[in-house]
Tab-separated table of C-alpha atoms and ligand atoms in Angstrom:
chain	number	residue	atom	x	y	z
F	74	UNK	CA	46.525	49.273	-31.053
F	75	UNK	CA	48.798	50.230	-33.869
F	76	UNK	CA	50.921	47.355	-35.050
F	77	UNK	CA	54.275	47.921	-36.662
F	78	UNK	CA	53.923	46.421	-40.090
F	79	UNK	CA	56.780	44.637	-41.755
F	80	UNK	CA	57.025	43.159	-45.203
F	81	UNK	CA	56.259	39.483	-44.862
F	82	UNK	CA	58.778	37.316	-46.654
F	83	UNK	CA	58.210	35.453	-49.860
F	84	UNK	CA	57.750	32.379	-47.678
F	85	UNK	CA	54.908	33.952	-45.728
F	86	UNK	CA	53.222	34.891	-48.977
F	87	UNK	CA	53.442	31.257	-50.098
F	88	UNK	CA	51.934	29.993	-46.887
F	89	UNK	CA	48.969	32.284	-47.024
F	90	UNK	CA	48.322	31.378	-50.645
F	91	UNK	CA	47.715	27.743	-49.723
F	92	UNK	CA	45.641	28.518	-46.654
F	93	UNK	CA	42.344	26.869	-45.774
F	94	UNK	CA	40.064	29.603	-47.077
F	95	UNK	CA	41.019	28.855	-50.680
F	96	UNK	CA	38.126	28.849	-53.172
F	97	UNK	CA	36.884	25.467	-54.253
F	98	UNK	CA	38.253	24.864	-57.725
F	99	UNK	CA	35.082	24.983	-59.726
F	100	UNK	CA	34.816	25.802	-63.361
F	101	UNK	CA	36.452	28.865	-64.833
F	102	UNK	CA	35.618	30.847	-67.958
F	103	UNK	CA	37.831	32.406	-70.622
F	104	UNK	CA	38.905	35.955	-69.889
F	105	UNK	CA	37.298	38.477	-72.205
F	106	UNK	CA	39.075	41.463	-73.691
F	107	UNK	CA	37.259	44.728	-74.238
F	108	UNK	CA	37.308	46.040	-77.801
F	109	UNK	CA	40.189	48.477	-78.302
F	110	UNK	CA	39.411	51.851	-79.775
F	111	UNK	CA	41.246	55.108	-80.255
F	112	UNK	CA	39.629	58.041	-78.448
F	113	UNK	CA	39.365	60.129	-81.567
F	114	UNK	CA	36.011	61.000	-83.071
F	115	UNK	CA	34.667	58.444	-80.673
F	116	UNK	CA	31.116	58.295	-79.366
F	117	UNK	CA	30.516	56.457	-76.134
F	118	UNK	CA	26.863	55.603	-75.744
F	119	UNK	CA	25.869	54.861	-72.159
F	120	UNK	CA	22.823	52.611	-72.037
F	121	UNK	CA	21.261	49.651	-70.348
F	122	UNK	CA	22.089	46.371	-72.018
F	123	UNK	CA	22.973	42.777	-71.409
F	124	UNK	CA	26.323	41.151	-70.876
F	125	UNK	CA	27.769	37.685	-70.416
F	126	UNK	CA	29.464	37.083	-67.083
F	127	UNK	CA	31.003	33.668	-67.738
F	128	UNK	CA	29.707	30.124	-67.289
F	129	UNK	CA	26.783	30.939	-69.571
F	130	UNK	CA	25.355	33.562	-67.232
F	131	UNK	CA	23.889	36.533	-69.039
F	132	UNK	CA	22.104	39.451	-67.491
F	133	UNK	CA	21.569	43.185	-67.297
F	134	UNK	CA	24.434	45.651	-67.140
F	135	UNK	CA	25.040	49.335	-67.770
F	136	UNK	CA	27.313	49.586	-70.733
F	137	UNK	CA	29.276	51.961	-72.901
F	138	UNK	CA	28.851	50.966	-76.562
F	139	UNK	CA	27.379	47.660	-75.449
F	140	UNK	CA	30.605	46.313	-74.025
F	141	UNK	CA	31.599	44.970	-70.617
F	142	UNK	CA	34.064	46.198	-69.586
F	143	UNK	CA	33.814	49.518	-71.406
F	144	UNK	CA	36.003	49.772	-74.524
F	145	UNK	CA	39.741	49.952	-73.928
F	146	UNK	CA	40.946	53.363	-75.078
F	147	UNK	CA	44.512	53.363	-76.398
F	148	UNK	CA	46.175	56.646	-77.225
F	149	UNK	CA	49.637	58.111	-77.799
F	150	UNK	CA	50.970	60.911	-75.669
F	151	UNK	CA	50.525	64.165	-77.589
F	152	UNK	CA	47.426	62.957	-79.418
F	153	UNK	CA	44.093	64.676	-79.398
F	154	UNK	CA	41.463	63.016	-77.228
F	155	UNK	CA	37.987	63.548	-78.645
F	156	UNK	CA	35.066	61.694	-77.154
F	157	UNK	CA	31.355	62.400	-77.040
F	158	UNK	CA	29.479	60.824	-74.179
F	159	UNK	CA	25.851	60.185	-75.048
F	160	UNK	CA	23.710	59.326	-72.080
F	161	UNK	CA	20.742	57.020	-72.451
F	162	UNK	CA	20.886	55.635	-68.952
F	163	UNK	CA	18.016	56.404	-66.597
F	164	UNK	CA	20.382	58.494	-64.412
F	165	UNK	CA	22.705	61.441	-64.885
F	166	UNK	CA	26.169	60.415	-66.056
F	167	UNK	CA	29.594	61.966	-66.447
F	168	UNK	CA	32.891	60.232	-67.276
F	169	UNK	CA	36.193	60.880	-65.535
F	170	UNK	CA	39.558	59.928	-67.079
F	171	UNK	CA	41.217	58.638	-63.941
F	172	UNK	CA	44.924	59.456	-63.825
F	173	UNK	CA	44.967	61.831	-66.777
F	174	UNK	CA	45.398	65.535	-66.148
F	175	UNK	CA	43.135	67.239	-68.681
F	176	UNK	CA	41.692	70.758	-68.330
F	177	UNK	CA	39.175	71.076	-65.496
F	178	UNK	CA	36.082	71.081	-67.716
F	179	UNK	CA	37.283	67.825	-69.315
F	180	UNK	CA	37.923	66.059	-66.021
F	181	UNK	CA	34.446	64.728	-65.325
F	182	UNK	CA	33.667	66.735	-62.216
F	183	UNK	CA	30.175	65.682	-61.088
F	184	UNK	CA	28.808	69.176	-61.683
F	185	UNK	CA	29.081	68.395	-65.404
F	186	UNK	CA	26.837	65.321	-65.240
F	187	UNK	CA	24.344	65.152	-68.092
F	188	UNK	CA	20.794	63.841	-67.865
F	189	UNK	CA	19.156	61.108	-69.896
F	190	UNK	CA	19.291	62.066	-73.556
F	191	UNK	CA	22.101	64.554	-72.942
F	192	UNK	CA	25.669	64.499	-74.165
F	193	UNK	CA	29.065	65.786	-73.050
F	194	UNK	CA	31.889	66.596	-75.434
F	195	UNK	CA	35.475	65.978	-74.422
F	196	UNK	CA	38.383	67.383	-76.395
F	197	UNK	CA	41.905	67.843	-75.084
F	198	UNK	CA	45.477	66.873	-75.793
F	199	UNK	CA	46.861	63.894	-73.905
F	200	UNK	CA	49.940	65.178	-72.117
F	201	UNK	CA	50.307	62.271	-69.747
F	202	UNK	CA	53.126	59.758	-69.501
F	203	UNK	CA	52.743	56.259	-70.884
F	204	UNK	CA	50.781	54.244	-68.394
F	205	UNK	CA	47.719	52.310	-67.383
F	206	UNK	CA	44.900	54.680	-66.617
F	207	UNK	CA	41.174	54.119	-66.557
F	208	UNK	CA	37.851	55.843	-66.831
F	209	UNK	CA	34.564	55.516	-65.076
F	210	UNK	CA	31.362	57.228	-64.118
F	211	UNK	CA	31.762	60.111	-61.674
F	212	UNK	CA	28.156	61.081	-61.050
F	213	UNK	CA	27.637	62.398	-57.553
F	214	UNK	CA	26.034	59.773	-55.306
F	215	UNK	CA	25.852	57.373	-58.272
F	216	UNK	CA	29.504	56.578	-58.925
F	217	UNK	CA	29.451	53.335	-56.952
F	218	UNK	CA	26.366	51.937	-58.640
F	219	UNK	CA	27.238	53.027	-62.167
F	220	UNK	CA	30.828	51.831	-61.990
F	221	UNK	CA	29.740	48.525	-60.480
F	222	UNK	CA	27.112	47.983	-63.182
F	223	UNK	CA	29.703	48.414	-65.897
F	224	UNK	CA	30.523	52.031	-66.702
F	225	UNK	CA	34.308	51.603	-66.437
F	226	UNK	CA	37.152	50.766	-68.785
F	227	UNK	CA	40.914	50.924	-69.198
F	228	UNK	CA	42.751	53.805	-70.832
F	229	UNK	CA	46.288	53.116	-71.990
F	230	UNK	CA	48.715	55.851	-72.945
F	231	UNK	CA	51.845	54.988	-74.919
F	232	UNK	CA	54.901	57.081	-75.677
F	233	UNK	CA	58.367	56.874	-77.161
F	234	UNK	CA	60.204	56.473	-73.884
F	235	UNK	CA	58.208	53.315	-73.245
F	236	UNK	CA	58.550	52.036	-76.828
F	237	UNK	CA	62.317	52.069	-76.410
F	238	UNK	CA	62.144	49.552	-73.554
F	239	UNK	CA	60.641	46.850	-75.741
F	240	UNK	CA	58.263	45.635	-73.046
F	241	UNK	CA	55.992	42.730	-73.999
F	242	UNK	CA	53.178	43.918	-76.243
F	243	UNK	CA	50.509	42.639	-78.601
F	244	UNK	CA	49.628	39.059	-77.610
F	245	UNK	CA	52.078	39.386	-74.750
F	246	UNK	CA	50.117	42.145	-73.042
F	247	UNK	CA	47.136	41.336	-70.839
F	248	UNK	CA	45.072	44.290	-69.618
F	249	UNK	CA	42.686	43.244	-66.892
F	250	UNK	CA	40.197	44.900	-64.578
F	251	UNK	CA	39.928	42.876	-61.396
F	252	UNK	CA	36.767	43.223	-59.341
F	253	UNK	CA	34.853	41.426	-56.648
F	254	UNK	CA	31.135	40.853	-57.057
F	255	UNK	CA	28.077	39.463	-55.351
F	256	UNK	CA	26.166	37.179	-57.689
F	257	UNK	CA	22.679	35.736	-57.607
F	258	UNK	CA	21.880	32.046	-58.054
F	259	UNK	CA	22.221	32.448	-61.821
F	260	UNK	CA	25.706	33.951	-61.569
F	261	UNK	CA	24.581	37.509	-62.368
F	262	UNK	CA	26.252	40.282	-60.365
F	263	UNK	CA	23.949	42.563	-58.456
F	264	UNK	CA	24.319	45.840	-56.610
F	265	UNK	CA	22.111	46.067	-53.552
F	266	UNK	CA	23.954	47.754	-50.727
F	267	UNK	CA	22.462	47.745	-47.265
F	268	UNK	CA	23.495	48.894	-43.789
F	269	UNK	CA	27.001	47.437	-43.280
F	270	UNK	CA	27.953	48.100	-46.914
F	271	UNK	CA	27.589	51.788	-46.255
F	272	UNK	CA	30.327	51.522	-43.666
F	273	UNK	CA	32.773	49.035	-45.218
F	274	UNK	CA	31.835	49.547	-48.852
F	275	UNK	CA	30.302	46.999	-51.192
F	276	UNK	CA	32.294	43.766	-51.355
F	277	UNK	CA	31.501	40.360	-52.774
F	278	UNK	CA	32.921	36.848	-52.599
F	279	UNK	CA	33.323	36.260	-56.344
F	280	UNK	CA	36.392	37.261	-58.377
F	281	UNK	CA	35.785	38.852	-61.777
F	282	UNK	CA	38.265	39.762	-64.513
F	283	UNK	CA	37.119	42.015	-67.350
F	284	UNK	CA	33.515	41.265	-66.387
F	285	UNK	CA	33.979	37.471	-66.370
F	286	UNK	CA	33.534	35.465	-63.196
F	287	UNK	CA	36.521	33.276	-62.259
F	288	UNK	CA	38.428	33.862	-65.483
F	289	UNK	CA	41.309	31.989	-67.029
F	290	UNK	CA	43.493	32.903	-69.955
F	291	UNK	CA	45.540	30.700	-72.274
F	292	UNK	CA	49.179	31.724	-72.504
F	293	UNK	CA	52.535	30.684	-73.894
F	294	UNK	CA	55.527	29.960	-71.673
F	295	UNK	CA	56.767	33.500	-72.120
F	296	UNK	CA	57.135	36.883	-70.491
F	297	UNK	CA	53.881	38.860	-70.240
F	298	UNK	CA	53.005	42.406	-69.387
F	299	UNK	CA	50.036	42.347	-67.083
F	300	UNK	CA	48.293	45.666	-66.659
F	301	UNK	CA	46.107	45.321	-63.616
F	302	UNK	CA	43.452	47.708	-62.359
F	303	UNK	CA	41.695	47.112	-59.102
F	304	UNK	CA	38.244	48.201	-60.270
F	305	UNK	CA	36.473	47.095	-57.104
F	306	UNK	CA	34.293	49.415	-55.114
F	307	UNK	CA	35.922	48.606	-51.786
F	308	UNK	CA	38.011	45.464	-51.942
F	309	UNK	CA	41.796	45.506	-51.537
F	310	UNK	CA	43.770	42.844	-53.431
F	311	UNK	CA	47.124	41.477	-52.350
F	312	UNK	CA	48.378	40.187	-55.696
F	313	UNK	CA	50.688	37.213	-55.713
F	314	UNK	CA	51.429	34.114	-57.750
F	315	UNK	CA	50.246	30.665	-56.674
F	316	UNK	CA	53.669	29.178	-57.416
F	317	UNK	CA	55.348	31.553	-54.993
F	318	UNK	CA	57.369	33.227	-57.715
F	319	UNK	CA	57.653	36.989	-57.616
F	320	UNK	CA	55.940	39.629	-59.663
F	321	UNK	CA	57.991	42.310	-61.341
F	322	UNK	CA	56.565	45.808	-60.968
F	323	UNK	CA	57.411	48.180	-63.819
F	324	UNK	CA	54.719	50.798	-63.404
F	325	UNK	CA	51.790	51.971	-61.348
F	326	UNK	CA	49.279	54.845	-61.306
F	327	UNK	CA	51.507	57.419	-62.971
F	328	UNK	CA	53.108	55.136	-65.548
F	329	UNK	CA	56.569	53.599	-65.540
F	330	UNK	CA	58.511	53.731	-62.296
F	331	UNK	CA	62.242	54.442	-62.152
F	332	UNK	CA	63.431	50.829	-62.123
F	333	UNK	CA	61.764	47.452	-61.981
F	334	UNK	CA	61.102	45.907	-58.577
F	335	UNK	CA	60.887	42.197	-57.873
F	336	UNK	CA	58.170	41.682	-55.281
F	337	UNK	CA	56.601	38.677	-53.607
F	338	UNK	CA	53.285	40.488	-53.619
F	339	UNK	CA	51.732	43.822	-54.468
F	340	UNK	CA	48.827	45.390	-52.601
F	341	UNK	CA	46.292	47.158	-54.762
F	342	UNK	CA	43.517	49.242	-53.255
F	343	UNK	CA	40.483	50.306	-55.274
F	344	UNK	CA	41.517	52.407	-58.312
F	345	UNK	CA	45.230	51.623	-58.000
F	346	UNK	CA	47.027	50.068	-60.962
F	347	UNK	CA	49.994	47.735	-61.189
F	348	UNK	CA	51.914	47.324	-64.402
F	349	UNK	CA	53.563	43.948	-63.929
F	350	UNK	CA	55.854	41.610	-65.792
F	351	UNK	CA	54.709	38.056	-65.343
F	352	UNK	CA	57.512	35.692	-66.221
F	353	UNK	CA	56.107	32.357	-67.333
F	354	UNK	CA	59.228	31.338	-69.238
F	355	UNK	CA	59.991	28.553	-66.731
F	356	UNK	CA	56.612	26.930	-67.221
F	357	UNK	CA	55.618	24.440	-69.856
F	358	UNK	CA	52.580	23.271	-71.735
F	359	UNK	CA	49.905	22.148	-69.280
F	360	UNK	CA	51.108	24.209	-66.313
F	361	UNK	CA	48.730	26.495	-64.499
F	362	UNK	CA	49.604	29.565	-62.504
F	363	UNK	CA	47.021	31.461	-60.488
F	364	UNK	CA	47.123	35.183	-59.887
F	365	UNK	CA	45.717	35.361	-56.408
F	366	UNK	CA	44.685	37.806	-53.835
F	367	UNK	CA	46.544	36.461	-50.814
F	368	UNK	CA	44.979	36.604	-47.393
F	369	UNK	CA	45.915	39.495	-45.154
F	370	UNK	CA	44.661	41.344	-42.143
F	371	UNK	CA	44.569	45.059	-41.666
F	372	UNK	CA	46.974	46.190	-38.978
F	373	UNK	CA	45.565	48.732	-36.598
F	374	UNK	CA	41.917	47.875	-36.986
F	375	UNK	CA	39.350	46.816	-39.520
F	376	UNK	CA	38.251	43.732	-37.651
F	377	UNK	CA	35.299	45.164	-35.801
F	378	UNK	CA	32.781	44.327	-38.475
F	379	UNK	CA	33.278	40.594	-38.125
F	380	UNK	CA	31.824	38.305	-40.764
F	381	UNK	CA	30.266	41.088	-42.793
F	382	UNK	CA	33.716	42.080	-43.945
F	383	UNK	CA	35.372	40.078	-46.719
F	384	UNK	CA	38.393	42.350	-46.703
F	385	UNK	CA	41.596	40.308	-46.622
F	386	UNK	CA	40.059	36.972	-47.512
F	387	UNK	CA	41.915	35.140	-50.293
F	388	UNK	CA	40.574	34.990	-53.839
F	389	UNK	CA	41.761	33.139	-56.933
F	390	UNK	CA	41.585	36.000	-59.398
F	391	UNK	CA	42.912	34.922	-62.777
F	392	UNK	CA	44.342	31.599	-63.898
F	393	UNK	CA	47.049	31.404	-66.544
F	394	UNK	CA	46.888	28.152	-68.479
F	395	UNK	CA	50.064	27.457	-70.370
F	396	UNK	CA	49.026	25.905	-73.658
F	397	UNK	CA	52.220	26.255	-75.644
F	398	UNK	CA	55.894	26.034	-74.802
F	399	UNK	CA	57.972	28.563	-76.631
F	400	UNK	CA	61.635	29.484	-76.580
F	401	UNK	CA	61.987	33.209	-76.471
F	402	UNK	CA	64.232	35.459	-74.460
F	403	UNK	CA	62.483	37.030	-71.490
F	404	UNK	CA	64.356	40.225	-70.895
F	405	UNK	CA	63.356	42.177	-67.821
F	406	UNK	CA	64.769	45.682	-68.014
F	407	UNK	CA	66.176	47.172	-64.827
F	408	UNK	CA	66.206	50.924	-65.419
F	409	UNK	CA	62.891	52.131	-66.803
F	410	UNK	CA	62.205	55.825	-66.629
F	411	UNK	CA	63.025	59.180	-65.153
F	412	UNK	CA	59.884	60.020	-63.228
F	413	UNK	CA	59.083	63.705	-62.840
F	414	UNK	CA	58.032	64.128	-59.217
F	415	UNK	CA	57.803	67.036	-56.803
F	416	UNK	CA	60.686	67.283	-54.379
F	417	UNK	CA	59.514	67.523	-50.747
F	418	UNK	CA	62.379	69.929	-50.024
F	419	UNK	CA	60.708	72.471	-52.286
F	420	UNK	CA	57.495	72.410	-50.272
F	421	UNK	CA	56.176	75.838	-49.338
F	422	UNK	CA	53.297	74.724	-47.119
F	423	UNK	CA	51.600	71.768	-45.585
F	424	UNK	CA	47.933	70.754	-45.459
F	425	UNK	CA	46.177	68.067	-43.505
F	426	UNK	CA	43.225	66.006	-44.690
F	427	UNK	CA	41.583	63.945	-42.007
F	428	UNK	CA	39.445	60.995	-43.118
F	429	UNK	CA	36.791	59.920	-40.635
F	430	UNK	CA	34.050	57.290	-40.788
F	431	UNK	CA	31.440	57.340	-38.088
F	432	UNK	CA	27.835	56.217	-38.052
F	433	UNK	CA	27.494	56.014	-41.862
F	434	UNK	CA	29.210	59.374	-42.263
F	435	UNK	CA	32.399	59.463	-44.292
F	436	UNK	CA	34.039	62.850	-44.170
F	437	UNK	CA	37.178	64.788	-44.951
F	438	UNK	CA	38.150	67.366	-42.327
F	439	UNK	CA	34.749	66.942	-40.738
F	440	UNK	CA	32.850	67.894	-43.864
F	441	UNK	CA	30.715	66.058	-46.349
F	442	UNK	CA	31.046	66.937	-50.058
F	443	UNK	CA	29.067	69.854	-51.399
F	444	UNK	CA	29.048	70.467	-55.100
F	445	UNK	CA	29.485	74.251	-54.862
F	446	UNK	CA	31.746	74.582	-51.852
F	447	UNK	CA	35.455	75.038	-52.487
F	448	UNK	CA	37.347	73.199	-49.792
F	449	UNK	CA	40.946	74.100	-50.597
F	450	UNK	CA	42.594	76.660	-52.812
F	451	UNK	CA	45.990	75.487	-54.044
F	452	UNK	CA	48.417	77.678	-55.993
F	453	UNK	CA	49.376	76.312	-59.397
F	454	UNK	CA	52.958	75.081	-59.645
F	455	UNK	CA	53.823	75.208	-55.935
F	456	UNK	CA	55.025	72.147	-54.110
F	457	UNK	CA	53.134	71.248	-50.957
F	458	UNK	CA	53.158	68.458	-48.431
F	459	UNK	CA	49.765	66.928	-47.864
F	460	UNK	CA	49.177	64.706	-44.880
F	461	UNK	CA	46.349	62.207	-45.333
F	462	UNK	CA	45.309	61.136	-41.850
F	463	UNK	CA	43.104	58.103	-41.488
F	464	UNK	CA	41.276	58.630	-38.232
F	465	UNK	CA	39.112	55.561	-38.638
F	466	UNK	CA	39.228	51.780	-38.344
F	467	UNK	CA	38.450	51.427	-42.083
F	468	UNK	CA	40.907	51.519	-44.987
F	469	UNK	CA	40.619	54.506	-47.333
F	470	UNK	CA	42.165	54.607	-50.827
F	471	UNK	CA	42.729	58.344	-51.211
F	472	UNK	CA	42.632	59.680	-54.766
F	473	UNK	CA	43.618	63.066	-56.175
F	474	UNK	CA	42.670	64.337	-59.626
F	475	UNK	CA	44.792	66.350	-62.042
F	476	UNK	CA	48.296	65.352	-60.927
F	477	UNK	CA	50.466	62.589	-59.538
F	478	UNK	CA	52.081	62.828	-56.142
F	479	UNK	CA	55.120	61.300	-54.485
F	480	UNK	CA	54.517	59.183	-51.387
F	481	UNK	CA	57.115	60.321	-48.862
F	482	UNK	CA	56.196	58.664	-45.577
F	483	UNK	CA	53.713	56.564	-43.694
F	484	UNK	CA	53.305	56.478	-39.949
F	485	UNK	CA	51.055	54.248	-37.910
F	486	UNK	CA	49.929	50.905	-39.323
F	487	UNK	CA	52.566	49.668	-41.753
F	488	UNK	CA	54.961	52.523	-40.886
F	489	UNK	CA	56.734	52.590	-44.237
F	490	UNK	CA	56.389	53.565	-47.846
F	491	UNK	CA	55.589	50.310	-49.601
F	492	UNK	CA	57.816	49.263	-52.526
F	493	UNK	CA	54.878	49.362	-54.963
F	494	UNK	CA	54.294	53.009	-54.051
F	495	UNK	CA	57.381	54.193	-55.924
F	496	UNK	CA	56.892	56.629	-58.782
F	497	UNK	CA	53.944	58.903	-59.323
F	498	UNK	CA	50.731	57.930	-57.597
F	499	UNK	CA	47.201	59.265	-57.946
F	500	UNK	CA	45.728	56.949	-55.336
F	501	UNK	CA	47.314	55.876	-52.079
F	502	UNK	CA	45.915	53.282	-49.727
F	503	UNK	CA	45.579	54.225	-46.082
F	504	UNK	CA	45.153	51.320	-43.733
F	505	UNK	CA	43.271	52.049	-40.496
F	506	UNK	CA	44.860	54.839	-38.460
F	507	UNK	CA	47.718	55.428	-40.873
F	508	UNK	CA	49.024	58.851	-41.830
F	509	UNK	CA	50.561	59.132	-45.271
F	510	UNK	CA	52.457	62.225	-46.353
F	511	UNK	CA	52.809	63.029	-50.017
F	512	UNK	CA	54.495	65.769	-52.032
F	513	UNK	CA	51.990	67.374	-54.409
F	514	UNK	CA	52.272	69.914	-57.182
F	515	UNK	CA	49.796	70.841	-59.898
F	516	UNK	CA	51.531	71.674	-63.152
F	517	UNK	CA	48.977	70.703	-65.792
F	518	UNK	CA	45.900	72.934	-65.491
F	519	UNK	CA	44.141	75.403	-63.256
F	520	UNK	CA	40.544	74.888	-62.202
F	521	UNK	CA	38.321	72.850	-59.957
F	522	UNK	CA	39.390	69.277	-59.247
F	523	UNK	CA	38.674	66.637	-56.634
F	524	UNK	CA	40.240	64.795	-53.751
F	525	UNK	CA	38.267	61.812	-52.543
F	526	UNK	CA	38.204	58.360	-51.116
F	527	UNK	CA	38.003	55.769	-53.901
F	528	UNK	CA	36.010	53.395	-51.776
F	529	UNK	CA	33.065	54.245	-53.995
F	530	UNK	CA	30.434	54.000	-51.299
F	531	UNK	CA	32.492	56.386	-49.157
F	532	UNK	CA	32.881	58.757	-52.090
F	533	UNK	CA	29.161	58.721	-52.822
F	534	UNK	CA	28.416	59.392	-49.181
F	535	UNK	CA	30.488	62.537	-49.260
F	536	UNK	CA	34.125	61.644	-48.573
F	537	UNK	CA	35.190	64.065	-51.276
F	538	UNK	CA	36.477	67.628	-51.432
F	539	UNK	CA	36.670	70.331	-54.091
F	540	UNK	CA	40.227	71.484	-54.759
F	541	UNK	CA	40.592	74.730	-56.654
F	542	UNK	CA	43.940	75.083	-58.370
F	543	UNK	CA	44.638	78.706	-59.251
P	179	C2O	CU1	38.632	57.287	-60.261
P	179	C2O	CU2	37.557	60.912	-58.929
P	179	C2O	O1	38.029	59.042	-59.541
P	180	CU	CU1	40.531	60.436	-60.834
P	181	CU	CU1	37.035	55.654	-47.611
């Protein structure tokens, strides 16, 4: 039955964070940071290699320029983005710049995948707002495996509007890709999906940050900007602090939101981002604060898979170890940005997308993805209401390329727009049997783009549709 969700209080969040299923506190490893590069005259070589995963574990991974995670691309709005992908992996590869709105032939549609020894040239102007974006493999039926093995990195856009806010930067900015993994006895992650994984998606019991298992990071007692990507294939994180203090949300998928929001926790489905301020100014040398995924259960379903499903189980994701007390002002701005979003009152039509999962079939409107079939034709520049209907007992993080939408309502399940869904979103999480309505408008480019579930096993199995903007 559909439960009426309500926002649990800060107190409830605290209780769940100290629950019995807490990970044993074994050793943790230092968080790694990907090398930062500008995407100009940049070659990204995709190849098999080896990576360290923390605690001395080293093993095979699929890497871009030898790095896990893939290099962090940092670019200014208005700059030229020029990248050559060179593929030396034993599979076709194409890269998608998730959250950016480049021209259609630069967007990494799977029909552009290049074979071993091939290359793909990207060149476009970055017209997107400052924000935390990312990039990953988008090869049809291989996205889950390639992304899991390491072909994924962060992509940060900066602009003048953001500069003016003086948000924490440099040493005070921590970009992190959070993922869950299954590891072998030597601590090496592996990707070997079988039966149930093709329904629920591939989940694992071990928390990873930037490719490191059970990471920690040394910090000062100061205000930090934490840019978080949920880079998991299927796992939802409910981010909260172990000390019960709130997180401050300043941005999400589409960049800065209108004003900061103080939240006891933030849910992040696969591919969603949270741009957070983490205030550690009340801590002192020797203190430890854990960024956790708090335990939760999916209202309206999700429980039928029993023990095979790790969804909702708590995880200690990233530990902050305060190693230096400093005195510096921690200013949290209130007003942040004017977010350009379509107005639902301007909508000229409505479309419905029904997400179903039955017997290993994940479909949109009853159909499985076909590379050459156009599923919807959408006029450029017109505002529409799209209803994403989850007709299944599984959660689906629904992702749209080439624009950001406004979440206007949710019915069933949690029955509300969640506070972290303010601003422009490119991915919205549908709990079982929820319907989410969004206002959509394409204003960047015409051409063929995608709508799909970002549970990567679902996507690979066909829960994806071609959207022609014209
Ligand atoms: Cu991040 Cu089409 O995906
Ligand atoms: Cu995308
Ligand atoms: Cu799905």
